[in-house]
Amino acid sequence: MPTSSSAPHVVIIGGGFAGLYAAKRLGREPVSVTLIDRRNHHLFQPLLYQVATAALNPSDIAAPIRSILRKQRNTRVILGDVTAIDTNRKVVTMPDGELAYDFLIVATGATHSYFGNDQWETFAPGLKSIEDALEIRKRVLLAYEAAEKETDPTKRSALLTFVVVGGGPTGAELAGALAEIGRHAMERDFRAIDPTSVRVILVEGIDRVLSSFDPSLSRSAEAQLREIGVEVRTNCRVTSIDARGVTIGSETIEAATVLWGAGVQASPIAKYLGAPLDKPGRVVVESDLSVPGAEDVF
């Protein structure tokens, strides 16, 4: 895939916040820009939890990348999945060919981390994409529908129990929204069950939720979560997740719906750069965000 412009060619991998804003800034520069993303839309990720809990539709938080960059004559958008980067030859590889660059910006974000327990993903989906959000929405709504038909009190209780693993922003938002769904949004929608009896449990491995925030904000968030009915369990580590629910130490919580918000790791594409990586797989960069040993890669 050769480029026709004689201007320096900047390839951006990823149309999230970093990649999109880099492309917009470069739209005013004497360069040729190609943005590659595996999806054709930019996603406002902070509101994904509202799609997952049926408060918003996917179209409310996604916008076509081509539309956003339509007025930039020096920019084109390619739908593709980068499978390799060769920093010596200065090309990126996709299933349908290679694309040469003069400068490369890698902005591929993060993915879920199950801390070596990838088998948990089947039972506890994470939340990073529209597809994830719709899967979670389906599981939550079907749990209510199954509970409406269930006559066994124990099974019905498990269907109305929702466990969120991870007390970061995603986990806290999901837990709060799930509690509000039962106590407000669905309060009068069912006949055989009482949605206000829904049980939402937020499990965090350390001593407070929202650990990246100031401790006073963590305390406030926990108090507000408890006020709307969320059971907040700190200093608790999940040891098993299966079709029955979640095990914490010797305690098993039977829950039909388990959601994952406990960990992230860098996009696996970072390994192609041949640069030092930290434990979550992030590239250790220079102060200008360039990759050590590759001044034209950021």
Short mmCIF file of C-alpha atoms in Angstrom, two decimals:
data_model
loop_
_atom_site.label_atom_id
_atom_site.label_comp_id
_atom_site.label_asym_id
_atom_site.label_seq_id
_atom_site.Cartn_x
_atom_site.Cartn_y
_atom_site.Cartn_z
CA MET A 1 0.00 0.00 0.00
CA PRO A 2 2.24 2.84 -1.15
CA THR A 3 1.37 6.46 -0.42
CA SER A 4 1.32 9.05 -3.18
CA SER A 5 2.17 12.14 -1.16
CA SER A 6 5.75 13.48 -1.03
CA ALA A 7 5.04 14.93 2.44
CA PRO A 8 6.23 12.92 5.45
CA HIS A 9 3.80 10.05 6.03
CA VAL A 10 2.51 9.66 9.58
CA VAL A 11 0.71 6.40 10.35
CA ILE A 12 -1.48 6.31 13.46
CA ILE A 13 -2.61 2.96 14.80
CA GLY A 14 -5.77 3.37 16.87
CA GLY A 15 -8.73 5.74 16.68
CA GLY A 16 -9.30 6.21 20.39
CA PHE A 17 -8.72 9.45 22.28
CA ALA A 18 -4.95 9.54 21.71
CA GLY A 19 -4.96 8.46 18.08
CA LEU A 20 -7.89 10.64 17.08
CA TYR A 21 -6.57 13.80 18.71
CA ALA A 22 -3.12 13.21 17.22
CA ALA A 23 -4.75 12.94 13.79
CA LYS A 24 -6.78 16.12 14.34
CA ARG A 25 -3.68 18.06 15.41
CA LEU A 26 -1.70 16.80 12.42
CA GLY A 27 -4.47 17.91 10.10
CA ARG A 28 -2.95 21.40 10.25
CA GLU A 29 0.60 20.25 9.49
CA PRO A 30 2.45 19.64 6.17
CA VAL A 31 2.26 15.86 6.49
CA SER A 32 0.24 12.98 5.07
CA VAL A 33 -1.72 11.07 7.72
CA THR A 34 -3.17 7.56 7.68
CA LEU A 35 -5.21 6.42 10.68
CA ILE A 36 -5.78 2.68 11.04
CA ASP A 37 -8.39 1.19 13.34
CA ARG A 38 -10.02 -2.23 13.50
CA ARG A 39 -13.40 -0.49 13.94
CA ASN A 40 -14.84 2.36 11.91
CA HIS A 41 -15.97 4.38 14.91
CA HIS A 42 -14.45 6.40 17.70
CA LEU A 43 -15.82 5.31 21.07
CA PHE A 44 -16.41 7.53 24.09
CA GLN A 45 -15.34 4.80 26.50
CA PRO A 46 -16.24 6.51 29.81
CA LEU A 47 -19.94 6.04 29.02
CA LEU A 48 -19.74 2.39 27.98
CA TYR A 49 -21.22 1.34 31.30
CA GLN A 50 -24.41 3.23 30.41
CA VAL A 51 -24.74 1.22 27.21
CA ALA A 52 -24.10 -1.95 29.21
CA THR A 53 -26.93 -1.05 31.59
CA ALA A 54 -29.35 0.08 28.85
CA ALA A 55 -29.31 3.78 29.76
CA LEU A 56 -27.78 4.74 26.39
CA ASN A 57 -27.70 3.26 22.90
CA PRO A 58 -24.39 2.49 21.14
CA SER A 59 -24.96 5.34 18.70
CA ASP A 60 -25.01 7.78 21.62
CA ILE A 61 -21.34 7.18 22.41
CA ALA A 62 -19.85 6.23 19.03
CA ALA A 63 -19.10 8.40 16.01
CA PRO A 64 -17.70 7.38 12.60
CA ILE A 65 -13.99 8.20 12.42
CA ARG A 66 -14.32 9.15 8.76
CA SER A 67 -16.98 11.72 9.61
CA ILE A 68 -14.86 13.25 12.37
CA LEU A 69 -11.86 13.64 10.04
CA ARG A 70 -13.84 14.38 6.87
CA LYS A 71 -12.58 17.96 6.47
CA GLN A 72 -8.89 17.04 6.80
CA ARG A 73 -7.67 16.75 3.21
CA ASN A 74 -4.30 15.33 4.30
CA THR A 75 -5.86 12.46 6.26
CA ARG A 76 -7.27 9.11 5.25
CA VAL A 77 -8.80 6.36 7.37
CA ILE A 78 -8.21 2.63 6.86
CA LEU A 79 -10.28 -0.11 8.45
CA GLY A 80 -7.75 -2.75 9.37
CA ASP A 81 -6.03 -4.79 12.03
CA VAL A 82 -2.28 -4.31 12.40
CA THR A 83 -0.61 -7.66 12.99
CA ALA A 84 3.05 -6.61 13.02
CA ILE A 85 5.40 -3.62 13.03
CA ASP A 86 8.85 -3.66 11.48
CA THR A 87 10.72 -0.65 12.84
CA ASN A 88 13.80 -1.42 10.72
CA ARG A 89 11.92 -1.42 7.41
CA LYS A 90 9.44 1.20 8.73
CA VAL A 91 6.31 -0.67 7.74
CA VAL A 92 3.20 -1.91 9.50
CA THR A 93 1.62 -5.17 8.41
CA MET A 94 -2.06 -5.90 7.98
CA PRO A 95 -3.70 -9.07 6.62
CA ASP A 96 -4.03 -7.46 3.17
CA GLY A 97 -0.57 -5.94 2.90
CA GLU A 98 2.01 -3.55 4.26
CA LEU A 99 1.93 0.22 4.79
CA ALA A 100 5.14 2.27 4.91
CA TYR A 101 5.57 5.18 7.31
CA ASP A 102 7.98 7.99 8.03
CA PHE A 103 6.63 8.42 11.54
CA LEU A 104 4.47 6.02 13.52
CA ILE A 105 2.11 6.72 16.42
CA VAL A 106 0.98 3.62 18.31
CA ALA A 107 -2.22 4.41 20.23
CA THR A 108 -3.83 1.01 20.56
CA GLY A 109 -4.94 1.36 24.18
CA ALA A 110 -5.51 -1.50 26.58
CA THR A 111 -7.35 -4.77 26.85
CA HIS A 112 -8.68 -6.92 29.69
CA SER A 113 -6.35 -8.69 32.11
CA TYR A 114 -7.55 -11.69 34.09
CA PHE A 115 -4.22 -12.03 35.87
CA GLY A 116 -3.42 -15.36 34.26
CA ASN A 117 -6.95 -16.74 34.63
CA ASP A 118 -8.14 -16.28 31.06
CA GLN A 119 -10.70 -19.05 31.53
CA TRP A 120 -12.72 -16.59 33.65
CA GLU A 121 -13.52 -14.42 30.63
CA THR A 122 -16.31 -16.77 29.52
CA PHE A 123 -18.12 -16.27 32.81
CA ALA A 124 -17.14 -12.65 33.56
CA PRO A 125 -16.99 -10.38 30.50
CA GLY A 126 -15.09 -7.12 30.68
CA LEU A 127 -16.08 -3.74 29.28
CA LYS A 128 -13.87 -2.22 26.58
CA SER A 129 -16.02 -2.11 23.44
CA ILE A 130 -19.56 -1.73 22.15
CA GLU A 131 -19.65 -5.49 21.68
CA ASP A 132 -18.71 -5.99 25.34
CA ALA A 133 -21.38 -3.53 26.44
CA LEU A 134 -24.10 -5.25 24.42
CA GLU A 135 -23.07 -8.66 25.76
CA ILE A 136 -23.30 -7.37 29.33
CA ARG A 137 -26.66 -5.72 28.62
CA LYS A 138 -27.99 -9.00 27.25
CA ARG A 139 -26.82 -10.97 30.27
CA VAL A 140 -28.31 -8.49 32.74
CA LEU A 141 -31.71 -8.27 31.04
CA LEU A 142 -31.95 -12.02 30.48
CA ALA A 143 -31.18 -12.60 34.16
CA TYR A 144 -34.27 -10.57 35.09
CA GLU A 145 -36.38 -12.41 32.52
CA ALA A 146 -35.21 -15.81 33.81
CA ALA A 147 -35.91 -14.75 37.39
CA GLU A 148 -39.47 -13.79 36.44
CA LYS A 149 -40.10 -17.40 35.36
CA GLU A 150 -38.10 -19.13 38.09
CA THR A 151 -40.13 -20.64 40.95
CA ASP A 152 -37.22 -21.93 43.03
CA PRO A 153 -36.30 -19.18 45.56
CA THR A 154 -32.61 -20.15 45.66
CA LYS A 155 -32.22 -20.10 41.88
CA ARG A 156 -34.20 -16.87 41.65
CA SER A 157 -31.89 -15.27 44.20
CA ALA A 158 -28.85 -16.26 42.15
CA LEU A 159 -30.43 -14.78 39.03
CA LEU A 160 -30.95 -11.48 40.84
CA THR A 161 -27.40 -11.40 42.22
CA PHE A 162 -24.85 -9.39 40.24
CA VAL A 163 -21.16 -9.46 41.16
CA VAL A 164 -18.77 -6.86 39.80
CA VAL A 165 -15.08 -7.68 40.24
CA GLY A 166 -12.83 -4.63 40.52
CA GLY A 167 -13.46 -1.36 42.31
CA GLY A 168 -11.94 1.02 39.77
CA PRO A 169 -14.01 3.53 37.80
CA THR A 170 -15.53 0.89 35.50
CA GLY A 171 -16.47 -1.43 38.35
CA ALA A 172 -17.87 1.32 40.55
CA GLU A 173 -19.95 2.75 37.71
CA LEU A 174 -21.29 -0.66 36.71
CA ALA A 175 -22.20 -1.59 40.27
CA GLY A 176 -23.97 1.69 40.87
CA ALA A 177 -25.91 1.48 37.61
CA LEU A 178 -26.95 -2.13 38.28
CA ALA A 179 -28.29 -1.18 41.70
CA GLU A 180 -30.27 1.72 40.26
CA ILE A 181 -31.75 -0.44 37.49
CA GLY A 182 -33.38 -2.77 39.99
CA ARG A 183 -34.50 -0.14 42.44
CA HIS A 184 -35.79 2.40 39.95
CA ALA A 185 -35.79 1.59 36.22
CA MET A 186 -37.42 -1.85 36.52
CA GLU A 187 -39.32 -1.40 39.75
CA ARG A 188 -42.77 -1.79 38.16
CA ASP A 189 -41.94 -3.90 35.11
CA PHE A 190 -42.29 -7.38 36.61
CA ARG A 191 -45.05 -9.28 38.41
CA ALA A 192 -43.49 -12.40 39.91
CA ILE A 193 -40.27 -10.79 41.15
CA ASP A 194 -39.40 -7.68 43.08
CA PRO A 195 -36.55 -5.98 41.19
CA THR A 196 -35.81 -3.84 44.25
CA SER A 197 -34.58 -7.01 45.95
CA VAL A 198 -31.67 -7.21 43.50
CA ARG A 199 -28.32 -7.86 45.14
CA VAL A 200 -25.27 -6.08 43.72
CA ILE A 201 -21.83 -6.91 45.13
CA LEU A 202 -18.68 -4.97 44.29
CA VAL A 203 -15.47 -6.88 45.07
CA GLU A 204 -12.15 -5.05 45.39
CA GLY A 205 -8.82 -6.70 46.20
CA ILE A 206 -7.29 -3.80 48.15
CA ASP A 207 -8.58 -1.65 51.01
CA ARG A 208 -10.59 0.93 49.04
CA VAL A 209 -12.46 1.49 45.82
CA LEU A 210 -11.19 4.00 43.25
CA SER A 211 -7.64 3.57 44.51
CA SER A 212 -6.23 5.93 41.84
CA PHE A 213 -8.18 8.80 43.39
CA ASP A 214 -7.65 10.74 46.61
CA PRO A 215 -8.66 8.65 49.67
CA SER A 216 -11.38 11.16 50.56
CA LEU A 217 -13.00 10.59 47.16
CA SER A 218 -12.74 6.83 47.64
CA ARG A 219 -14.56 7.09 50.96
CA SER A 220 -17.24 9.29 49.44
CA ALA A 221 -17.75 6.94 46.50
CA GLU A 222 -18.02 3.90 48.77
CA ALA A 223 -20.55 5.68 50.98
CA GLN A 224 -22.67 6.61 47.97
CA LEU A 225 -22.52 3.08 46.59
CA ARG A 226 -23.63 1.64 49.92
CA GLU A 227 -26.42 4.21 50.11
CA ILE A 228 -27.98 2.95 46.87
CA GLY A 229 -27.69 -0.66 48.01
CA VAL A 230 -24.36 -1.92 46.66
CA GLU A 231 -22.49 -4.35 48.94
CA VAL A 232 -18.90 -3.13 48.81
CA ARG A 233 -16.33 -5.74 49.78
CA THR A 234 -12.75 -4.51 50.02
CA ASN A 235 -9.62 -6.54 50.79
CA CYS A 236 -11.28 -9.48 49.05
CA ARG A 237 -9.61 -11.44 46.28
CA VAL A 238 -11.48 -13.64 43.85
CA THR A 239 -10.04 -17.14 43.67
CA SER A 240 -12.46 -18.69 41.19
CA ILE A 241 -15.19 -17.75 38.72
CA ASP A 242 -17.43 -20.30 37.04
CA ALA A 243 -21.02 -20.78 35.89
CA ARG A 244 -22.22 -20.81 39.50
CA GLY A 245 -20.71 -17.48 40.45
CA VAL A 246 -17.67 -16.20 42.32
CA THR A 247 -15.50 -17.72 45.03
CA ILE A 248 -13.74 -15.43 47.51
CA GLY A 249 -11.50 -17.52 49.73
CA SER A 250 -13.78 -20.25 51.04
CA GLU A 251 -17.01 -18.34 50.33
CA THR A 252 -18.91 -18.94 47.10
CA ILE A 253 -21.41 -16.30 46.02
CA GLU A 254 -23.96 -17.81 43.67
CA ALA A 255 -24.63 -15.30 40.91
CA ALA A 256 -25.86 -15.73 37.37
CA THR A 257 -24.14 -12.52 36.26
CA VAL A 258 -20.48 -11.74 37.00
CA LEU A 259 -18.79 -8.74 35.39
CA TRP A 260 -15.08 -7.97 35.20
CA GLY A 261 -13.47 -4.61 35.85
CA ALA A 262 -10.42 -5.65 37.82
CA GLY A 263 -7.46 -5.33 35.53
CA VAL A 264 -6.11 -4.09 32.23
CA GLN A 265 -3.01 -4.80 30.20
CA ALA A 266 -1.47 -2.98 27.29
CA SER A 267 -2.40 -3.85 23.74
CA PRO A 268 -0.34 -6.86 22.60
CA ILE A 269 0.90 -4.88 19.61
CA ALA A 270 3.49 -3.24 21.89
CA LYS A 271 5.61 -6.40 21.78
CA TYR A 272 6.35 -5.80 18.07
CA LEU A 273 8.28 -2.61 18.85
CA GLY A 274 11.21 -4.43 20.45
CA ALA A 275 11.23 -1.92 23.31
CA PRO A 276 11.34 -2.45 27.08
CA LEU A 277 7.91 -3.20 28.56
CA ASP A 278 6.65 -2.87 32.12
CA LYS A 279 4.64 -5.56 33.92
CA PRO A 280 1.26 -4.68 32.31
CA GLY A 281 2.98 -4.68 28.90
CA ARG A 282 3.25 -0.91 28.41
CA VAL A 283 6.18 0.49 26.43
CA VAL A 284 8.73 2.33 28.56
CA VAL A 285 9.05 5.54 26.50
CA GLU A 286 11.31 8.59 26.49
CA SER A 287 10.11 11.96 27.83
CA ASP A 288 8.75 12.90 24.36
CA LEU A 289 6.87 9.56 24.15
CA SER A 290 9.28 8.18 21.55
CA VAL A 291 10.29 4.54 21.71
CA PRO A 292 13.88 3.92 22.82
CA GLY A 293 15.95 3.04 19.78
CA ALA A 294 13.23 4.17 17.37
CA GLU A 295 13.07 7.97 17.23
CA ASP A 296 10.34 7.92 14.57
CA VAL A 297 7.93 5.80 16.64
CA PHE A 298 5.80 7.27 19.41
#
